[in-house]
Amino acid sequence: MNKVSRYLVAQDGLSDAVGRVVSWLTLALIGVLLFEIVSRYFLNSPTIWGHELSTMFYGALCILAGSYTLRHHGHVRSEVIYGLMPPRLKAFCDLVVYGLALVVLAVFFRLAVDFAYESWRTGEFSNMSVWQPPLYPIKSTIPLGVGLLMLQTLAELVRALLRLFGVAYQDPRDDH
């Protein structure tokens, strides 16, 4: 296995591992919502933390699942025209899209790091409820998720380059 294939295996493995770990947030989210529903409607005693915690879990789930979703081609793409293109034109379109995505993600990453850093620096707490949880942990998932998405986007860019120039490589996706 050459270095490029090993890199793709490692990157895809990272995205898969993060996706599997983050998927457990779905169960935690369901548990929080179920607890809130039972407390509110059956015990007539709503929680002060249920809504805000479920929002935090959902936000973390969405941002951290981005690299897993990209690795499995789960993002929205118009296949009507793309499906009619020859392989090298598809590779060129992918190269343009992933190249632009990396530029946008790099800008967003820089802003997200500043956003999270400022929250940690000030010890930011929520003012949306009486509970007032700290916000810096959840805000830290933004640069983490964007960074992971950048890494997977880079792997997709490498794949597009290899396809565009007709370089044979062992894609770990073909092993499944």
Short mmCIF file of C-alpha atoms in Angstrom, two decimals:
data_model
loop_
_atom_site.label_atom_id
_atom_site.label_comp_id
_atom_site.label_asym_id
_atom_site.label_seq_id
_atom_site.Cartn_x
_atom_site.Cartn_y
_atom_site.Cartn_z
CA MET A 1 0.00 0.00 0.00
CA ASN A 2 1.51 3.35 -1.01
CA LYS A 3 1.68 6.49 1.12
CA VAL A 4 -1.37 8.10 -0.48
CA SER A 5 -3.51 5.04 0.16
CA ARG A 6 -2.27 4.87 3.77
CA TYR A 7 -3.14 8.55 4.20
CA LEU A 8 -6.65 7.99 2.81
CA VAL A 9 -7.15 4.96 5.04
CA ALA A 10 -6.02 6.95 8.09
CA GLN A 11 -8.19 9.96 7.28
CA ASP A 12 -11.26 7.89 6.47
CA GLY A 13 -10.65 5.94 9.67
CA LEU A 14 -10.53 9.15 11.70
CA SER A 15 -13.78 10.38 10.17
CA ASP A 16 -15.45 7.02 10.76
CA ALA A 17 -14.24 6.86 14.37
CA VAL A 18 -15.46 10.37 15.13
CA GLY A 19 -18.78 9.58 13.45
CA ARG A 20 -19.26 6.44 15.55
CA VAL A 21 -18.43 8.26 18.80
CA VAL A 22 -20.58 11.28 17.96
CA SER A 23 -23.52 9.07 17.00
CA TRP A 24 -23.93 8.32 20.71
CA LEU A 25 -24.99 11.93 21.17
CA THR A 26 -28.20 10.94 19.40
CA LEU A 27 -29.00 8.52 22.21
CA ALA A 28 -28.11 11.14 24.84
CA LEU A 29 -30.30 13.68 23.03
CA ILE A 30 -33.23 11.26 22.97
CA GLY A 31 -32.70 10.54 26.67
CA VAL A 32 -32.73 14.23 27.60
CA LEU A 33 -35.83 14.89 25.50
CA LEU A 34 -37.62 11.84 26.89
CA PHE A 35 -36.78 12.89 30.44
CA GLU A 36 -38.05 16.40 29.72
CA ILE A 37 -41.30 15.11 28.22
CA VAL A 38 -41.98 12.79 31.15
CA SER A 39 -41.10 15.51 33.66
CA ARG A 40 -43.19 18.16 31.96
CA TYR A 41 -46.30 16.29 30.89
CA PHE A 42 -46.58 13.40 33.32
CA LEU A 43 -44.99 14.78 36.49
CA ASN A 44 -45.97 18.41 35.85
CA SER A 45 -42.42 19.43 36.80
CA PRO A 46 -40.43 20.64 33.79
CA THR A 47 -36.66 20.81 34.03
CA ILE A 48 -34.70 24.05 33.82
CA TRP A 49 -31.97 22.35 31.78
CA GLY A 50 -33.68 19.99 29.31
CA HIS A 51 -34.26 22.33 26.40
CA GLU A 52 -30.85 23.97 26.55
CA LEU A 53 -28.94 20.71 26.98
CA SER A 54 -30.80 19.10 24.07
CA THR A 55 -29.94 22.12 21.91
CA MET A 56 -26.27 21.78 22.86
CA PHE A 57 -26.24 18.05 22.12
CA TYR A 58 -27.92 18.61 18.75
CA GLY A 59 -25.48 21.39 17.81
CA ALA A 60 -22.48 19.25 18.73
CA LEU A 61 -23.92 16.29 16.82
CA CYS A 62 -24.45 18.36 13.68
CA ILE A 63 -21.05 20.05 13.63
CA LEU A 64 -19.01 17.00 14.61
CA ALA A 65 -20.73 14.65 12.16
CA GLY A 66 -19.69 16.72 9.13
CA SER A 67 -16.49 14.81 8.34
CA TYR A 68 -18.26 11.44 8.67
CA THR A 69 -21.03 12.67 6.39
CA LEU A 70 -18.54 13.89 3.77
CA ARG A 71 -16.57 10.66 3.95
CA HIS A 72 -19.76 8.74 3.10
CA HIS A 73 -20.96 11.27 0.48
CA GLY A 74 -23.97 12.16 2.60
CA HIS A 75 -24.04 15.88 1.80
CA VAL A 76 -26.49 17.20 -0.76
CA ARG A 77 -25.29 17.14 -4.37
CA SER A 78 -27.25 17.55 -7.56
CA GLU A 79 -26.66 14.28 -9.36
CA VAL A 80 -28.71 15.16 -12.45
CA ILE A 81 -25.87 16.86 -14.33
CA TYR A 82 -22.95 15.41 -12.36
CA GLY A 83 -24.08 11.85 -13.11
CA LEU A 84 -23.92 12.52 -16.86
CA MET A 85 -20.33 13.79 -16.77
CA PRO A 86 -17.35 11.67 -17.78
CA PRO A 87 -15.07 10.63 -14.87
CA ARG A 88 -12.34 13.22 -15.53
CA LEU A 89 -14.83 16.08 -15.72
CA LYS A 90 -16.35 14.85 -12.45
CA ALA A 91 -12.86 14.86 -10.95
CA PHE A 92 -12.28 18.42 -12.18
CA CYS A 93 -15.60 19.60 -10.70
CA ASP A 94 -14.73 17.86 -7.42
CA LEU A 95 -11.31 19.51 -7.45
CA VAL A 96 -12.89 22.97 -7.82
CA VAL A 97 -15.56 22.32 -5.19
CA TYR A 98 -13.18 20.82 -2.61
CA GLY A 99 -10.57 23.49 -3.29
CA LEU A 100 -13.11 26.26 -2.70
CA ALA A 101 -14.48 24.42 0.30
CA LEU A 102 -11.03 24.30 1.88
CA VAL A 103 -10.61 28.06 1.45
CA VAL A 104 -14.02 28.77 3.00
CA LEU A 105 -13.44 26.24 5.78
CA ALA A 106 -10.02 27.76 6.55
CA VAL A 107 -11.62 31.19 7.03
CA PHE A 108 -14.43 29.68 9.07
CA PHE A 109 -11.93 27.70 11.16
CA ARG A 110 -9.99 30.84 12.03
CA LEU A 111 -13.20 32.61 13.08
CA ALA A 112 -14.37 29.56 15.04
CA VAL A 113 -11.09 29.33 16.96
CA ASP A 114 -11.38 33.00 17.92
CA PHE A 115 -15.03 32.46 18.88
CA ALA A 116 -14.22 29.50 21.14
CA TYR A 117 -11.10 31.16 22.58
CA GLU A 118 -13.05 34.25 23.57
CA SER A 119 -15.66 32.09 25.27
CA TRP A 120 -12.97 30.24 27.27
CA ARG A 121 -11.16 33.49 28.06
CA THR A 122 -14.24 35.13 29.51
CA GLY A 123 -15.66 31.99 31.12
CA GLU A 124 -18.87 32.52 29.17
CA PHE A 125 -22.12 31.19 30.58
CA SER A 126 -25.54 31.01 28.96
CA ASN A 127 -28.18 33.57 29.83
CA MET A 128 -30.95 31.70 28.01
CA SER A 129 -32.25 29.91 31.10
CA VAL A 130 -32.03 29.86 34.87
CA TRP A 131 -29.68 26.89 34.56
CA GLN A 132 -26.89 29.03 33.00
CA PRO A 133 -24.49 26.30 31.82
CA PRO A 134 -20.99 27.19 30.65
CA LEU A 135 -20.87 27.74 26.89
CA TYR A 136 -17.15 27.32 26.24
CA PRO A 137 -17.25 23.51 25.97
CA ILE A 138 -19.99 23.52 23.35
CA LYS A 139 -18.41 26.43 21.47
CA SER A 140 -15.20 24.41 21.31
CA THR A 141 -16.95 21.79 19.19
CA ILE A 142 -17.21 24.33 16.35
CA PRO A 143 -13.49 24.63 15.53
CA LEU A 144 -13.07 20.92 16.25
CA GLY A 145 -15.83 19.99 13.80
CA VAL A 146 -14.60 22.43 11.16
CA GLY A 147 -11.04 21.12 11.54
CA LEU A 148 -12.20 17.54 11.09
CA LEU A 149 -14.23 18.56 8.05
CA MET A 150 -11.17 20.31 6.60
CA LEU A 151 -9.13 17.13 7.00
CA GLN A 152 -11.74 15.01 5.22
CA THR A 153 -12.14 17.67 2.52
CA LEU A 154 -8.38 17.50 1.93
CA ALA A 155 -8.64 13.73 1.50
CA GLU A 156 -11.46 14.23 -1.02
CA LEU A 157 -9.32 16.82 -2.83
CA VAL A 158 -6.47 14.30 -3.05
CA ARG A 159 -8.86 11.72 -4.51
CA ALA A 160 -10.10 14.25 -7.08
CA LEU A 161 -6.53 15.13 -8.09
CA LEU A 162 -5.60 11.48 -8.51
CA ARG A 163 -8.69 10.80 -10.62
CA LEU A 164 -8.16 13.94 -12.72
CA PHE A 165 -4.60 12.97 -13.61
CA GLY A 166 -5.42 9.30 -14.04
CA VAL A 167 -3.15 8.14 -11.22
CA ALA A 168 -4.01 4.65 -10.04
CA TYR A 169 -4.45 4.37 -6.29
CA GLN A 170 -6.11 2.02 -3.87
CA ASP A 171 -9.15 3.81 -2.48
CA PRO A 172 -10.15 2.37 0.90
CA ARG A 173 -13.79 2.95 -0.06
CA ASP A 174 -13.46 0.27 -2.73
CA ASP A 175 -12.63 -2.34 -0.06
CA HIS A 176 -16.16 -2.31 1.37
#
